[in-house]
Each structure stands twice: as C-alpha cells, then as structure tokens.
Coordinates of C-alpha atoms in Angstrom, one line a residue:
L1 CA 31.3 34.6 -11.3
V2 CA 33.4 31.6 -11.8
W3 CA 31.5 29.6 -9.2
L4 CA 28.2 30.7 -10.7
L5 CA 29.4 29.5 -14.1
V6 CA 30.5 26.1 -12.7
L7 CA 27.1 25.7 -10.9
S8 CA 25.2 26.6 -14.0
L9 CA 27.1 24.1 -16.1
A10 CA 26.6 21.5 -13.4
W11 CA 22.8 22.0 -13.5
L12 CA 22.5 22.5 -17.3
G13 CA 24.8 19.7 -18.4
P14 CA 22.4 16.8 -17.7
A15 CA 19.6 18.7 -19.3
L16 CA 21.5 19.5 -22.4
G17 CA 23.2 16.1 -22.9
G18 CA 20.7 13.8 -21.3
E19 CA 18.9 12.7 -24.5
D20 CA 22.2 11.7 -26.2
K21 CA 23.3 9.8 -23.1
D22 CA 19.9 7.9 -22.9
E23 CA 20.3 6.9 -26.6
E24 CA 23.8 5.6 -26.0
V25 CA 22.6 3.6 -23.0
I26 CA 19.8 2.1 -25.0
E27 CA 22.2 1.2 -27.9
E28 CA 24.6 -0.4 -25.4
E29 CA 21.8 -2.4 -23.8
E30 CA 20.6 -3.6 -27.2
K31 CA 24.1 -4.6 -28.2
E32 CA 24.6 -6.5 -25.0
K33 CA 21.2 -8.2 -25.5
K34 CA 22.2 -9.3 -29.0
E35 CA 25.6 -10.6 -27.7
D36 CA 23.7 -12.6 -25.0
E37 CA 21.5 -14.1 -27.7
V38 CA 24.5 -15.1 -29.8
L39 CA 26.4 -16.6 -26.9
S40 CA 23.4 -18.8 -26.0
D41 CA 23.5 -22.4 -27.1
E42 CA 19.8 -22.3 -27.9
I43 CA 19.0 -23.7 -31.3
K44 CA 16.4 -21.9 -33.4
E45 CA 14.8 -23.1 -36.5
E46 CA 13.7 -21.6 -39.8
D47 CA 11.5 -23.7 -42.1
N48 CA 12.5 -26.9 -40.2
V49 CA 16.2 -26.1 -40.7
L50 CA 18.3 -25.6 -37.6
V51 CA 20.1 -22.3 -37.5
L52 CA 23.6 -22.9 -36.1
H53 CA 26.6 -20.8 -35.0
E54 CA 29.7 -21.4 -33.1
H55 CA 28.0 -21.3 -29.7
N56 CA 25.3 -23.9 -30.4
F57 CA 27.1 -26.1 -33.0
A58 CA 28.4 -28.6 -30.4
R59 CA 24.9 -28.9 -28.9
A60 CA 23.4 -29.6 -32.3
L61 CA 25.9 -32.4 -32.9
S62 CA 25.2 -34.0 -29.5
E63 CA 21.5 -34.0 -30.0
H64 CA 21.2 -35.3 -33.6
Q65 CA 22.7 -38.6 -34.8
L66 CA 22.8 -37.4 -38.4
L67 CA 23.2 -33.7 -39.2
L68 CA 23.6 -32.4 -42.7
V69 CA 24.9 -28.8 -42.5
E70 CA 24.8 -26.3 -45.3
F71 CA 27.5 -23.7 -45.1
Y72 CA 26.2 -20.7 -47.1
A73 CA 26.7 -17.1 -47.9
P74 CA 23.6 -14.8 -47.9
W75 CA 24.6 -13.1 -51.1
C76 CA 25.3 -16.4 -53.0
G77 CA 22.8 -17.0 -55.8
H78 CA 23.4 -20.8 -55.7
C79 CA 22.6 -20.8 -52.0
Q80 CA 19.4 -18.8 -52.6
Q81 CA 18.4 -21.3 -55.3
L82 CA 19.0 -24.2 -53.0
A83 CA 17.1 -22.8 -50.0
P84 CA 13.5 -23.9 -50.9
A85 CA 14.7 -27.5 -51.8
F86 CA 16.7 -27.7 -48.6
A87 CA 13.7 -26.5 -46.5
Q88 CA 11.4 -29.0 -48.2
A89 CA 13.8 -31.9 -47.6
A90 CA 14.1 -30.8 -43.9
A91 CA 10.3 -30.9 -43.6
E92 CA 10.1 -34.4 -45.2
L93 CA 12.7 -35.9 -43.0
R94 CA 11.1 -34.4 -39.9
N95 CA 7.7 -35.7 -40.9
E96 CA 8.9 -39.2 -41.3
S97 CA 10.6 -39.1 -37.8
S98 CA 14.0 -39.7 -39.3
P99 CA 17.0 -39.4 -37.1
A100 CA 18.5 -37.2 -39.8
R101 CA 18.1 -33.4 -39.5
L102 CA 19.2 -30.5 -41.7
A103 CA 21.0 -27.3 -40.5
K104 CA 22.6 -24.2 -41.9
V105 CA 25.5 -21.9 -41.0
D106 CA 26.2 -18.5 -42.4
A107 CA 29.8 -19.1 -43.2
T108 CA 30.5 -15.4 -43.8
A109 CA 29.5 -14.5 -40.2
Q110 CA 30.7 -17.7 -38.5
T111 CA 34.3 -17.5 -39.7
A112 CA 35.6 -19.8 -37.0
L113 CA 33.4 -22.7 -38.2
A114 CA 34.1 -21.9 -41.8
T115 CA 37.9 -22.2 -41.1
E116 CA 37.5 -25.3 -39.0
F117 CA 35.6 -27.2 -41.7
G118 CA 37.6 -25.8 -44.7
I119 CA 34.7 -24.0 -46.4
T120 CA 36.1 -22.6 -49.7
S121 CA 32.9 -22.2 -51.8
Y122 CA 29.2 -21.9 -51.4
P123 CA 27.1 -23.7 -50.8
M124 CA 29.1 -26.5 -49.2
L125 CA 27.2 -29.4 -47.5
K126 CA 28.8 -31.7 -44.9
L127 CA 27.3 -34.6 -43.0
F128 CA 28.1 -35.0 -39.3
R129 CA 27.5 -38.4 -37.7
D130 CA 27.2 -39.4 -34.0
G131 CA 28.5 -36.0 -32.8
N132 CA 31.9 -36.4 -34.5
R133 CA 33.1 -33.0 -35.8
T134 CA 36.6 -34.1 -36.9
H135 CA 35.7 -36.1 -40.0
P136 CA 32.5 -34.8 -41.6
L137 CA 31.4 -36.5 -44.9
A138 CA 31.1 -34.3 -48.0
Y139 CA 27.6 -34.4 -49.5
T140 CA 27.6 -36.1 -52.9
G141 CA 23.9 -36.2 -53.9
R142 CA 21.7 -34.1 -56.1
L143 CA 20.9 -30.6 -55.0
D144 CA 17.2 -31.0 -55.0
S145 CA 14.7 -32.0 -52.2
Q146 CA 14.3 -35.6 -53.4
G147 CA 18.0 -36.1 -53.9
I148 CA 18.8 -34.7 -50.4
V149 CA 16.1 -36.9 -48.8
R150 CA 17.2 -40.1 -50.5
W151 CA 20.8 -39.4 -49.7
M152 CA 20.0 -38.9 -46.0
Q153 CA 17.7 -41.9 -45.9
R154 CA 20.5 -44.2 -47.1
R155 CA 22.7 -43.0 -44.2
A156 CA 19.9 -43.2 -41.7
G157 CA 19.0 -46.8 -42.4
P158 CA 20.7 -49.8 -44.0
S159 CA 21.9 -49.0 -47.5
A160 CA 20.9 -52.4 -48.7
T161 CA 18.0 -54.7 -47.9
L162 CA 18.9 -58.0 -46.4
L163 CA 17.5 -60.9 -48.5
Q164 CA 17.1 -64.2 -46.7
D165 CA 15.3 -66.7 -48.9
T166 CA 14.5 -67.3 -52.6
D167 CA 10.9 -66.0 -52.5
T168 CA 11.8 -62.6 -51.0
T169 CA 14.8 -62.3 -53.3
A170 CA 12.7 -63.1 -56.4
A171 CA 10.1 -60.5 -55.3
F172 CA 12.9 -58.0 -54.7
V173 CA 14.5 -58.6 -58.1
D174 CA 11.1 -58.2 -59.8
S175 CA 10.0 -55.1 -57.8
Q176 CA 11.7 -52.6 -60.1
D177 CA 13.2 -52.2 -63.6
L178 CA 16.7 -52.3 -62.2
V179 CA 18.0 -53.6 -58.8
V180 CA 21.5 -54.5 -57.5
V181 CA 22.1 -57.5 -55.3
G182 CA 25.4 -58.2 -53.6
F183 CA 26.0 -61.9 -52.8
F184 CA 28.7 -62.2 -50.0
K185 CA 29.6 -65.2 -47.9
D186 CA 30.6 -62.9 -45.1
L187 CA 28.6 -59.7 -44.6
K188 CA 31.1 -58.3 -42.2
G189 CA 34.0 -58.8 -44.6
E190 CA 35.8 -56.1 -46.5
A191 CA 34.1 -56.8 -49.9
A192 CA 30.6 -56.5 -48.3
Q193 CA 31.5 -53.3 -46.5
A194 CA 32.7 -51.8 -49.7
F195 CA 29.4 -52.8 -51.3
F196 CA 27.5 -51.0 -48.5
E197 CA 29.6 -47.9 -49.2
V198 CA 28.6 -48.0 -52.9
A199 CA 24.9 -48.6 -52.0
A200 CA 25.0 -45.5 -49.7
E201 CA 26.3 -43.3 -52.5
M202 CA 24.2 -44.5 -55.4
V203 CA 20.8 -43.4 -54.0
D204 CA 19.0 -43.6 -57.4
M205 CA 19.4 -47.4 -57.4
T206 CA 17.9 -50.0 -55.1
F207 CA 20.3 -52.4 -53.4
G208 CA 19.9 -55.7 -51.7
V209 CA 22.4 -58.1 -50.1
A210 CA 22.4 -61.8 -49.5
E211 CA 24.6 -64.4 -47.8
A212 CA 22.5 -67.5 -47.7
A213 CA 24.0 -70.5 -49.5
E214 CA 20.7 -71.4 -51.1
L215 CA 20.7 -67.9 -52.8
F216 CA 24.2 -68.4 -54.2
Q217 CA 22.9 -71.7 -55.7
A218 CA 19.7 -70.2 -57.0
Y219 CA 21.5 -67.6 -59.0
G220 CA 24.3 -69.8 -60.2
L221 CA 27.0 -68.2 -58.1
S222 CA 30.0 -69.9 -56.3
A223 CA 31.9 -66.8 -55.1
D224 CA 31.2 -63.3 -53.9
T225 CA 29.5 -61.5 -56.8
V226 CA 27.6 -58.3 -57.4
C227 CA 24.6 -58.8 -59.7
L228 CA 22.7 -56.2 -61.7
F229 CA 19.2 -57.3 -62.5
K230 CA 17.3 -55.5 -65.3
K231 CA 14.0 -55.8 -67.1
F232 CA 15.6 -54.7 -70.4
D233 CA 18.6 -55.8 -72.5
E234 CA 20.5 -58.6 -70.8
R235 CA 18.5 -59.6 -67.7
Q236 CA 21.4 -60.3 -65.4
T237 CA 24.9 -58.9 -65.4
N238 CA 27.5 -60.4 -62.9
F239 CA 30.5 -58.6 -61.5
P240 CA 32.6 -61.2 -59.7
V241 CA 34.8 -60.0 -56.8
E242 CA 38.4 -60.9 -57.4
P243 CA 39.8 -62.3 -54.1
A244 CA 43.2 -60.8 -54.7
R245 CA 42.0 -57.3 -55.5
G246 CA 38.8 -57.2 -53.4
L247 CA 36.0 -54.8 -54.3
D248 CA 37.0 -51.4 -55.7
T249 CA 34.2 -49.0 -54.9
A250 CA 35.0 -46.5 -57.7
E251 CA 35.2 -49.3 -60.3
L252 CA 32.0 -50.9 -59.1
S253 CA 30.2 -47.6 -59.3
R254 CA 31.4 -47.0 -62.8
L255 CA 30.3 -50.5 -63.9
L256 CA 26.9 -50.2 -62.4
R257 CA 26.4 -46.7 -64.0
A258 CA 27.5 -48.0 -67.4
H259 CA 25.4 -51.2 -67.3
S260 CA 22.3 -49.6 -65.8
L261 CA 21.7 -47.7 -69.0
P262 CA 19.9 -49.3 -72.0
L263 CA 22.3 -50.5 -74.7
V264 CA 20.9 -47.8 -77.0
M265 CA 19.2 -44.7 -75.6
E266 CA 17.0 -42.2 -77.3
F267 CA 17.8 -38.5 -76.6
T268 CA 14.7 -37.0 -75.0
N269 CA 13.9 -34.5 -72.4
E270 CA 13.6 -37.3 -69.8
T271 CA 16.8 -39.1 -70.7
S272 CA 19.1 -36.1 -71.4
N273 CA 20.3 -35.9 -67.8
Q274 CA 21.0 -39.6 -67.7
I275 CA 23.0 -39.4 -70.9
F276 CA 25.2 -36.4 -69.8
S277 CA 25.8 -37.7 -66.3
A278 CA 26.6 -41.3 -67.4
K279 CA 30.4 -40.6 -67.2
I280 CA 31.0 -42.7 -70.3
P281 CA 33.9 -41.1 -72.3
H282 CA 32.5 -41.4 -75.8
H283 CA 29.0 -41.0 -77.3
M284 CA 28.1 -42.5 -80.7
L285 CA 25.1 -40.7 -82.1
L286 CA 22.7 -41.7 -84.9
F287 CA 20.8 -38.7 -86.2
L288 CA 17.6 -39.8 -88.0
N289 CA 14.1 -38.6 -88.8
K290 CA 11.7 -40.9 -86.8
S291 CA 8.9 -40.1 -89.3
S292 CA 10.8 -42.0 -92.0
P293 CA 10.4 -45.8 -91.8
E294 CA 13.5 -46.2 -93.9
Q295 CA 15.6 -44.2 -91.4
L296 CA 14.1 -46.0 -88.4
S297 CA 15.3 -49.3 -89.8
L298 CA 18.9 -48.1 -89.4
R299 CA 18.6 -48.6 -85.6
D300 CA 19.0 -52.4 -86.0
G301 CA 22.6 -52.1 -87.3
F302 CA 23.3 -49.4 -84.7
R303 CA 22.1 -51.6 -81.9
A304 CA 24.1 -54.6 -83.2
A305 CA 27.3 -52.5 -83.0
A306 CA 26.6 -51.3 -79.5
G307 CA 27.2 -54.6 -77.6
G308 CA 30.9 -54.6 -77.9
F309 CA 31.4 -51.1 -76.5
R310 CA 29.4 -51.2 -73.3
G311 CA 30.8 -48.8 -70.7
E312 CA 33.3 -47.3 -73.2
V313 CA 30.9 -45.8 -75.8
L314 CA 27.3 -44.8 -75.2
F315 CA 25.0 -45.3 -78.2
V316 CA 22.3 -42.6 -78.6
V317 CA 19.6 -42.1 -81.2
V318 CA 18.7 -38.5 -81.9
D319 CA 15.4 -37.6 -83.6
V320 CA 16.2 -34.5 -85.7
T321 CA 12.5 -33.6 -85.8
G322 CA 11.9 -34.0 -82.0
H323 CA 13.9 -33.1 -78.9
G324 CA 17.2 -33.6 -80.9
A325 CA 16.5 -30.6 -83.0
D326 CA 17.9 -28.4 -80.3
V327 CA 21.4 -30.0 -80.5
L328 CA 21.8 -29.8 -84.3
P329 CA 23.5 -26.3 -84.2
F330 CA 26.1 -27.8 -81.9
F331 CA 27.1 -30.2 -84.7
G332 CA 26.7 -27.6 -87.5
M333 CA 23.9 -29.6 -88.9
T334 CA 20.3 -29.3 -90.0
A335 CA 17.5 -31.8 -90.1
A336 CA 18.2 -32.3 -93.8
D337 CA 21.6 -33.9 -92.9
A338 CA 19.9 -37.0 -91.4
P339 CA 20.5 -39.8 -91.4
T340 CA 24.1 -39.4 -90.3
L341 CA 26.5 -40.6 -87.6
R342 CA 28.8 -38.7 -85.2
L343 CA 31.1 -39.8 -82.5
V344 CA 31.8 -37.3 -79.7
K345 CA 34.7 -37.5 -77.2
M346 CA 33.1 -35.9 -74.2
E347 CA 36.4 -34.6 -72.9
G348 CA 37.0 -31.5 -75.1
N349 CA 33.8 -32.1 -77.1
R350 CA 35.8 -33.4 -80.1
K351 CA 33.4 -34.6 -82.8
Y352 CA 34.2 -37.3 -85.5
R353 CA 32.4 -38.0 -88.7
M354 CA 32.6 -41.0 -90.9
E355 CA 34.0 -40.1 -94.4
Q356 CA 31.0 -41.8 -95.9
D357 CA 27.9 -42.7 -93.9
S358 CA 27.5 -46.5 -93.7
F359 CA 25.0 -47.8 -91.3
S360 CA 26.0 -51.5 -91.1
D361 CA 27.1 -52.8 -87.7
S362 CA 30.6 -53.8 -89.0
A363 CA 31.2 -50.3 -90.6
I364 CA 30.1 -48.6 -87.3
R365 CA 32.4 -50.9 -85.2
T366 CA 35.4 -50.2 -87.6
F367 CA 34.9 -46.5 -87.5
I368 CA 34.6 -46.4 -83.7
R369 CA 37.7 -48.5 -83.2
A370 CA 39.7 -46.2 -85.6
V371 CA 38.6 -43.1 -83.6
L372 CA 39.6 -44.8 -80.3
D373 CA 42.9 -45.8 -81.7
G374 CA 43.7 -42.2 -82.8
K375 CA 43.5 -42.9 -86.5
V376 CA 40.7 -40.4 -87.3
K377 CA 41.0 -36.6 -87.1
P378 CA 38.2 -34.7 -85.5
H379 CA 35.6 -33.0 -87.7
L380 CA 35.9 -29.3 -87.0
L381 CA 33.2 -26.8 -87.5
S382 CA 33.9 -23.7 -89.4
A383 CA 31.8 -20.9 -90.7
E384 CA 32.6 -19.2 -94.0
P385 CA 34.7 -16.1 -93.6
P386 CA 32.8 -12.9 -94.1
E387 CA 33.9 -10.9 -97.2
D388 CA 34.7 -7.9 -95.0
W389 CA 36.4 -9.9 -92.2
D390 CA 39.6 -7.7 -92.5
T391 CA 38.0 -4.3 -93.1
R392 CA 36.8 -3.4 -89.6
P393 CA 39.2 -2.7 -86.6
V394 CA 38.1 -6.0 -85.0
K395 CA 39.1 -8.8 -87.5
V396 CA 36.6 -11.7 -87.8
L397 CA 38.2 -15.1 -87.7
V398 CA 36.6 -18.5 -88.5
G399 CA 38.0 -22.0 -88.2
K400 CA 39.3 -22.0 -91.8
T401 CA 41.3 -18.7 -91.4
F402 CA 42.4 -18.9 -87.8
E403 CA 45.8 -20.6 -88.3
Q404 CA 47.0 -18.1 -91.0
V405 CA 46.1 -15.1 -88.9
A406 CA 46.8 -16.1 -85.3
F407 CA 50.1 -17.8 -86.0
D408 CA 51.4 -15.1 -88.4
E409 CA 55.0 -14.7 -87.2
T410 CA 55.1 -11.0 -88.0
K411 CA 52.0 -10.1 -85.9
N412 CA 51.0 -10.0 -82.3
V413 CA 47.4 -11.2 -82.4
F414 CA 44.9 -10.8 -79.5
V415 CA 41.8 -12.9 -80.0
K416 CA 38.4 -12.9 -78.2
F417 CA 36.7 -16.3 -78.3
Y418 CA 33.0 -15.7 -77.6
A419 CA 29.4 -17.0 -77.8
P420 CA 26.8 -14.7 -79.3
W421 CA 24.3 -15.4 -76.5
C422 CA 26.9 -14.9 -73.7
P423 CA 26.0 -11.8 -71.5
H424 CA 29.7 -11.5 -70.4
C425 CA 30.8 -11.3 -74.0
Q426 CA 28.1 -8.7 -74.8
A427 CA 29.2 -6.6 -71.7
M428 CA 32.8 -6.4 -72.9
A429 CA 32.0 -5.9 -76.7
A430 CA 32.3 -2.1 -76.5
A431 CA 35.7 -2.3 -74.8
W432 CA 37.0 -4.7 -77.4
E433 CA 35.8 -2.4 -80.2
E434 CA 37.5 0.6 -78.5
L435 CA 40.7 -1.4 -78.1
A436 CA 40.7 -2.4 -81.8
E437 CA 40.1 1.3 -82.8
R438 CA 43.1 2.3 -80.6
Y439 CA 45.4 -0.1 -82.4
K440 CA 44.0 -0.1 -85.9
D441 CA 47.0 1.7 -87.4
R442 CA 49.6 -0.6 -85.7
Q443 CA 50.9 -3.0 -88.3
D444 CA 52.3 -5.4 -85.7
I445 CA 49.1 -5.8 -83.6
V446 CA 45.8 -7.5 -84.6
I447 CA 42.7 -7.4 -82.5
A448 CA 40.3 -10.2 -83.5
E449 CA 37.4 -12.3 -82.4
M450 CA 35.9 -15.7 -83.2
D451 CA 32.5 -17.2 -82.6
S452 CA 33.4 -20.4 -80.8
T453 CA 29.9 -21.8 -81.1
A454 CA 30.3 -22.0 -84.9
N455 CA 34.0 -22.6 -85.2
E456 CA 36.3 -25.2 -83.7
L457 CA 40.1 -25.5 -83.5
E458 CA 42.1 -28.7 -83.4
N459 CA 44.5 -27.9 -80.6
I460 CA 42.6 -25.2 -78.7
T461 CA 39.6 -26.0 -76.6
I462 CA 37.5 -23.1 -75.3
H463 CA 35.8 -24.0 -71.9
G464 CA 34.1 -20.7 -71.1
Y465 CA 33.1 -17.3 -72.6
P466 CA 34.7 -15.0 -73.2
T467 CA 38.2 -16.5 -73.4
L468 CA 41.0 -14.2 -74.4
H469 CA 44.2 -15.6 -75.9
Y470 CA 47.3 -13.6 -77.1
F471 CA 49.5 -15.1 -79.9
P472 CA 52.9 -13.2 -79.9
A473 CA 54.9 -12.6 -83.0
G474 CA 57.8 -14.9 -83.8
P475 CA 58.3 -18.7 -84.2
G476 CA 57.1 -21.4 -81.8
R477 CA 53.3 -21.0 -82.0
K478 CA 53.1 -19.5 -78.5
M479 CA 49.8 -18.8 -76.8
I480 CA 49.2 -16.7 -73.6
E481 CA 45.8 -16.6 -71.9
F482 CA 44.7 -13.2 -70.6
K483 CA 43.3 -13.4 -67.1
S484 CA 42.7 -9.9 -65.7
N485 CA 40.3 -7.0 -65.8
R486 CA 38.4 -6.7 -69.0
D487 CA 38.8 -3.0 -69.7
V488 CA 40.6 -1.0 -72.4
E489 CA 43.4 0.3 -70.2
T490 CA 44.3 -3.2 -68.8
F491 CA 44.2 -4.6 -72.3
S492 CA 46.5 -1.8 -73.5
K493 CA 49.0 -2.4 -70.7
F494 CA 49.0 -6.1 -71.6
L495 CA 49.7 -5.4 -75.3
E496 CA 52.3 -2.7 -74.7
N497 CA 54.2 -5.0 -72.3
G498 CA 54.4 -7.9 -74.8
G499 CA 51.7 -10.2 -73.4
T500 CA 52.2 -9.7 -69.7
L501 CA 50.8 -7.2 -67.3
P502 CA 53.5 -4.9 -65.7
E503 CA 54.0 -5.2 -62.0
E504 CA 52.1 -2.5 -60.2
P505 CA 54.1 -0.5 -57.6
P506 CA 53.2 -1.3 -54.0

C-alpha cells in the first residue's frame, strides 16, 4: 500500500502542480529578460530625450560632447510640468544638428547615479561636457523650451561673436536694441575668459568681443572695457576693467542686468517678469491714472530723480486703471489713491510712503535717500479690528492690535498667520477652530489668527502660509515657530508642553 501511494503521488504530482510551476518559470524568465534589458548599455529615446540609467550613462557621455541631464522623480509635479518643454527643446537641438543633446534619469530608480551627482531635489539639471562626469555644470537657465535651447546653444558654440573691423562692429551694435561688446587686448587673458563665462550665462543678451586696436580707437577706449550699447536712455555705458582687480563675473552680471533695463519702466504684463527678476534691491513706484494728463505729467520729475539711483533703485510707473490694478490690494490701496508714491525694499517686502506726496525730483531723491539711510519707518498695512474679534474661540488679530495681544506677558498666545486664498490654510481651518474650542476656558492660553495679506508687522515677516508662531507668557518678547503636524492633538501636545513637542519614546 505504501509503495502504491508513493507511485500515485509520483504520477499525480506533476499533473497537480504543473500549472503553478509553469507560471513560476514564465515569471522567472520575464524577470531575467527585464534584468538583461537593464544591464544593456543600449540607449533608448523618448520624444528625442535619451533615457539613461547606470548601465548606459557612461556610453551616453562618451557619445555626446554636450549632454544636459534631467534627474527627475515620476511623481514630481514640477518634473511633469517641465517634461513637454524639455522634449520640445530636445527636438529643436536635434533638428539643428547641434552637438548638444538632452537626457533624463529617473533618480528614484537609479539611486547610485542620484547619490554620485548629489541629487537632493527634483527636477535637477546638470550639464556634462566632453565625457567628464566628475564636475558637471549646474543648469542656470529658464525652465522653458526657449530658455533651454538658448542656454545649450551658448555652450555649444562661442558665447560671444568675434568682431574684427569697424563696419561689422557697427552693424552688430545696431542689430538689436541692446548688445554687449567686450574690448580686450588679449582674448586669451583672464579678463576675456571671465567675460566669456558671463556671456555663456546671460543667454537673453547678445555678446560680441573685439581685440583690434582700430576698434579700441573707434569707440574711444584705451584699456580693456566692457561696453553696453542700447537704443534707449544713454546709448553707451562703459565698464572699465580694473587691472588690479580683474573682471569679477558676478559684479559684471549685476551691472549688465541693472543697466539693461530702461531708466523708468512701466509695469505691464510684458515687463513684470523683467521687473521682479532684475535683482535690484529697492523699487520706487509711481502710481498714477494714465487717462489723466495731469497725472501723466508727473513722470517727468520721477524720471529726473531716477538717474542717480541706477542699479540701486528700480523706478516703475504703475497704471492703476491698467495692469497695475492687480497689485493695489498688496499695498492696501484703491485706484482713488493715485497719484501716490511708494518705495519697496524687496527683501522682506517692506513698504515706505512719503508723509506728504510731493512729485518733484528733489523731493523724491530726498525721500529715497532717507529710506536707504534707515531714517524712515515702514508703512505697515492694518485692517480695522472687527467688533467681535474677542468673542469667538479663535481671536481675530490685525496689525493695530497684534502687539497688545501677542506680547501680553500673562498669556501664552498661539497665532496662525494665513492668506484667505491659501488652500493649505483652508485645509487646517477646522483643526484650528477645534483647538480654540478646546482651550476657550483657559485664561492663560489664547488661540488667534491674522490675515497676513491685509496686515503687516514691523519685526515679523511671513514668508509662507500658513505660518504658526507661539508667543509664551513672560517678559522678553519671545517667539517660537511651530513646525510639525498640523492636527489638533499635535497642537495640544505643543501647548501643554510649553511651546515644544515632547520627545516621543523610541
């Protein structure tokens, strides 16, 4: 009987388990096939973009002189937004037979490459030149197809056009509204090489370079000089190279940016990006109604004041009935407040208002100098406090009432700084109300909120929404920022532990 049972199992075993075994074999074969594909150094493409991994990365570097690689995460929204522009740029570069190519690496799957190249955020773009993988260059251009193409073109060819005689130089200078020409007696010297570096980075400007003695003479130069030629304002601005210091790339970039803008700009849909990306630390704004001839005439004094602050203060005219209407709430203004002047310190968005609007060039210059010297206090927005601000569990603070509530030495005050349009603020609103309800009978704890789009504070700058600050009772005007989970239980632990979260047991 035992032998019969053994023989039966021997015959029946394959029949009973054969299907499962076949599936396992198929799965194993598919797995091995995928591994073979990954291990291959074959380079595949998607929409003209090379798809790279650790086994074909070296081959891609060896085959392409200039390779811009995007390290991305499939789930990253910014990467998904960049993908169409990246593919379009790849197609344009390929169509013009450029030596530059674009590639991508899934950094979440190719962890060895992500570690090797220090990928800490997504997307991160790096340029590899001549097969060198030890010192890739970080991408610094705009994240759109045109910006990528221009940035790569500057690195594929000479970053500045060589100008050899007066006729070609004159034609070059006249070819666009704004061009930059570097005059260097030695194009292989350090100053010229620094100029080429700047030209490679500033892809939205056109650069030329000259070393012929006749060109120095034609443009009234005796030493190495970078010249900015414009068809507006002053026609030629010279930046001489100091022999002792050489040419500082960061300083030259800053000067070219500052002087490439018109002396006075109008805030429009077309110029807004230029204005905000100018990296000029102060903006002087003239708000006016362009339909009023009387107000339009105020631009003359405004322009006369601008000349002495080039590069330090950007002068901008804002039409309160045009594109500028959208920024009026940021200043707590309406169209009826025009004409008026404001100075903004871009770091911290501090706003300054003249005590009495005077539109003469001398008054404007005096006011700006006083602000820059720290003699004028910022003009802070504040809404009026609601009559019932103290009756609900969540206390409503405004700029005028903030000090007396937040720095009450007998209270521990927990404040939510929010923007009405912010979805994150809206998402935590219920938790904040529940927290306030829980502590409404505690005399020593105040749960409050402040609309930071309508109220400003002199010594507290809110950079994102929502921001949560805790002001503990006692002297010293202390402030502690809450940075943890935004739920009622975590808030409670924070409050009960005196403004810190207790350490969780391991």
